Short mmCIF file of C-alpha atoms in Angstrom, two decimals:
data_model
loop_
_atom_site.label_atom_id
_atom_site.label_comp_id
_atom_site.label_asym_id
_atom_site.label_seq_id
_atom_site.Cartn_x
_atom_site.Cartn_y
_atom_site.Cartn_z
CA MET A 1326 15.41 -44.32 91.44
CA PRO A 1327 16.16 -41.87 94.20
CA SER A 1328 19.53 -40.26 94.17
CA LEU A 1329 22.24 -41.46 96.55
CA ASN A 1330 22.12 -38.17 98.35
CA ARG A 1331 18.48 -38.73 99.23
CA LEU A 1332 19.08 -42.38 100.42
CA THR A 1333 22.01 -41.05 102.53
CA GLY A 1334 19.70 -38.46 104.19
CA VAL A 1335 17.05 -41.18 104.82
CA ALA A 1336 19.72 -43.50 106.31
CA CYS A 1337 21.01 -40.77 108.67
CA ALA A 1338 17.43 -39.84 109.78
CA LEU A 1339 16.75 -43.60 110.46
CA ALA A 1340 19.89 -44.06 112.29
CA GLY A 1341 18.98 -41.10 114.53
CA LEU A 1342 15.56 -42.58 115.14
CA CYS A 1343 17.18 -45.99 116.00
CA LEU A 1344 19.39 -44.14 118.46
CA LEU A 1345 16.52 -42.38 120.00
CA LEU A 1346 14.07 -45.33 120.29
CA VAL A 1347 16.42 -48.30 120.78
CA VAL A 1348 20.12 -47.59 121.69
CA ILE A 1349 19.79 -44.66 124.12
CA PRO A 1350 17.00 -46.21 126.18
CA ASP A 1351 18.82 -49.64 126.28
CA GLN A 1352 22.40 -48.42 126.99
CA VAL A 1353 21.98 -45.22 129.13
CA GLU A 1354 21.06 -45.46 132.76
CA ALA A 1355 19.00 -42.58 134.55
CA ILE A 1356 20.69 -41.13 137.64
CA GLU A 1357 18.37 -39.51 140.26
CA ASP A 1358 20.99 -37.26 141.92
CA SER A 1359 22.23 -35.63 138.76
CA GLY A 1360 21.57 -32.15 137.48
CA VAL A 1361 22.08 -33.22 133.91
CA GLN A 1362 20.92 -36.76 132.96
CA PRO A 1363 23.31 -38.99 131.14
CA ALA A 1364 20.91 -39.33 128.12
CA THR A 1365 20.74 -35.56 127.52
CA VAL A 1366 23.55 -35.27 125.10
CA PRO A 1367 22.96 -38.54 123.16
CA THR A 1368 19.33 -37.59 122.81
CA ALA A 1369 20.19 -34.10 121.53
CA VAL A 1370 22.73 -35.70 119.05
CA ALA A 1371 20.02 -38.12 117.93
CA TRP A 1372 17.50 -35.39 117.25
CA VAL A 1373 20.14 -33.34 115.31
CA LEU A 1374 20.99 -36.49 113.27
CA MET A 1375 17.42 -37.06 112.44
CA ALA A 1376 16.78 -33.36 111.50
CA ALA A 1377 19.92 -33.21 109.40
CA GLY A 1378 19.17 -36.43 107.62
CA ALA A 1379 15.55 -35.35 106.93
CA PHE A 1380 16.81 -32.02 105.65
CA HIS A 1381 19.34 -33.70 103.45
CA ALA A 1382 16.73 -36.06 102.02
CA LEU A 1383 14.31 -33.33 101.24
CA PHE A 1384 16.80 -30.85 99.84
CA PRO A 1385 19.75 -32.79 98.27
CA THR A 1386 22.36 -30.75 96.46
CA GLY A 1387 24.34 -32.09 93.54
CA ASP A 1388 24.51 -35.74 92.44
CA THR A 1389 26.89 -38.32 93.90
CA PRO A 1390 27.67 -41.21 91.53
CA PHE A 1391 28.05 -44.62 92.99
CA ASP A 1392 31.75 -45.71 93.27
CA GLY A 1393 32.22 -49.44 93.64
CA PRO A 1394 35.84 -49.42 94.97
CA GLU A 1395 34.96 -46.66 97.45
CA ALA A 1396 31.96 -48.75 98.68
CA LEU A 1397 34.13 -51.72 99.10
CA ARG A 1398 36.66 -49.71 101.13
CA ALA A 1399 33.90 -48.46 103.29
CA GLY A 1400 32.60 -51.99 103.85
CA LEU A 1401 36.15 -53.10 104.74
CA PHE A 1402 36.35 -50.24 107.28
CA LEU A 1403 32.92 -51.25 108.79
CA ALA A 1404 34.05 -54.91 108.93
CA ILE A 1405 37.28 -53.90 110.74
CA VAL A 1406 35.45 -51.84 113.32
CA GLY A 1407 32.75 -54.33 113.84
CA GLY A 1408 35.27 -57.09 114.37
CA GLY A 1409 37.18 -54.85 116.74
CA VAL A 1410 34.11 -54.07 118.89
CA TYR A 1411 33.26 -57.78 118.96
CA LEU A 1412 36.85 -58.69 120.09
CA MET A 1413 36.81 -55.99 122.69
CA SER A 1414 33.74 -57.52 124.28
CA GLU A 1415 35.35 -60.97 124.22
CA ILE A 1416 39.06 -60.24 125.05
CA GLY A 1417 39.23 -56.72 126.44
CA PHE A 1418 40.03 -53.14 125.32
CA LEU A 1419 43.68 -53.00 126.07
CA TYR A 1420 44.43 -56.14 124.16
CA VAL A 1421 42.30 -55.39 121.06
CA ALA A 1422 42.76 -51.64 120.74
CA PRO A 1423 46.30 -51.46 119.37
CA GLY A 1424 45.60 -53.97 116.64
CA LEU A 1425 42.40 -52.23 115.72
CA VAL A 1426 44.20 -48.91 115.49
CA LEU A 1427 46.82 -50.51 113.25
CA ALA A 1428 44.11 -52.08 111.12
CA ILE A 1429 42.10 -48.90 110.67
CA MET A 1430 45.32 -46.82 110.00
CA LEU A 1431 46.51 -49.29 107.37
CA ALA A 1432 43.09 -49.56 105.69
CA MET A 1433 43.03 -45.64 105.48
CA GLY A 1434 46.45 -45.72 103.91
CA GLU A 1435 48.03 -43.77 106.79
CA ARG A 1436 51.82 -44.65 107.22
CA ARG A 1437 53.19 -41.82 109.27
CA TRP A 1438 53.79 -42.23 112.99
CA PHE A 1439 51.66 -45.35 113.16
CA VAL A 1440 53.89 -47.08 115.74
CA LEU A 1441 53.49 -44.15 118.12
CA TRP A 1442 49.74 -44.07 117.68
CA ILE A 1443 49.29 -47.89 117.99
CA ALA A 1444 50.76 -47.74 121.47
CA ALA A 1445 49.82 -44.26 122.73
CA LEU A 1446 46.15 -43.90 121.70
CA PRO A 1447 44.71 -47.01 123.44
CA VAL A 1448 46.73 -46.47 126.58
CA GLY A 1449 45.80 -42.85 126.69
CA ILE A 1450 42.07 -43.74 126.24
CA TRP A 1451 42.36 -46.42 128.95
CA ALA A 1452 44.11 -43.97 131.38
CA ILE A 1453 41.49 -41.29 130.88
CA LEU A 1454 38.47 -43.62 131.30
CA GLU A 1455 39.66 -46.01 133.89
CA LEU A 1456 41.99 -43.90 136.08
CA TRP A 1457 40.68 -40.46 135.71
CA LEU A 1458 36.89 -40.97 135.14
CA ASN A 1459 36.62 -44.32 137.03
CA ARG A 1460 34.66 -45.80 134.07
CA PRO A 1461 35.31 -49.49 133.35
CA LEU A 1462 36.15 -50.61 129.89
CA PRO A 1463 35.17 -54.00 128.61
#
């Protein structure tokens, strides 16, 4: 059976390939009057992710044992983020983001300053994107 390090490398390479072939063409619009196309940075990141994943799969270092509780914690984190993204598309960013920040911080075990971050982080992101960059949030 292949080591978890090799499987992680293959998963990263496949994620980069998925970004390159599916996500970026579907989600990024081309702009004719732009010096730098909006897909430039995401495409570069996808190539780096594929190359790093392939390198990690071909030349793994050490052995990482499977840790069941850690895998469950990672699954919980993915479920929280997935649920938050779904709720953002249904309800809206400003209504969901504070609860999502709280859920992620509690799942990670962070207890310091969480009241400040729950309020400040979503409002700051909203202000930067909506007011400064004129980019609508869901």
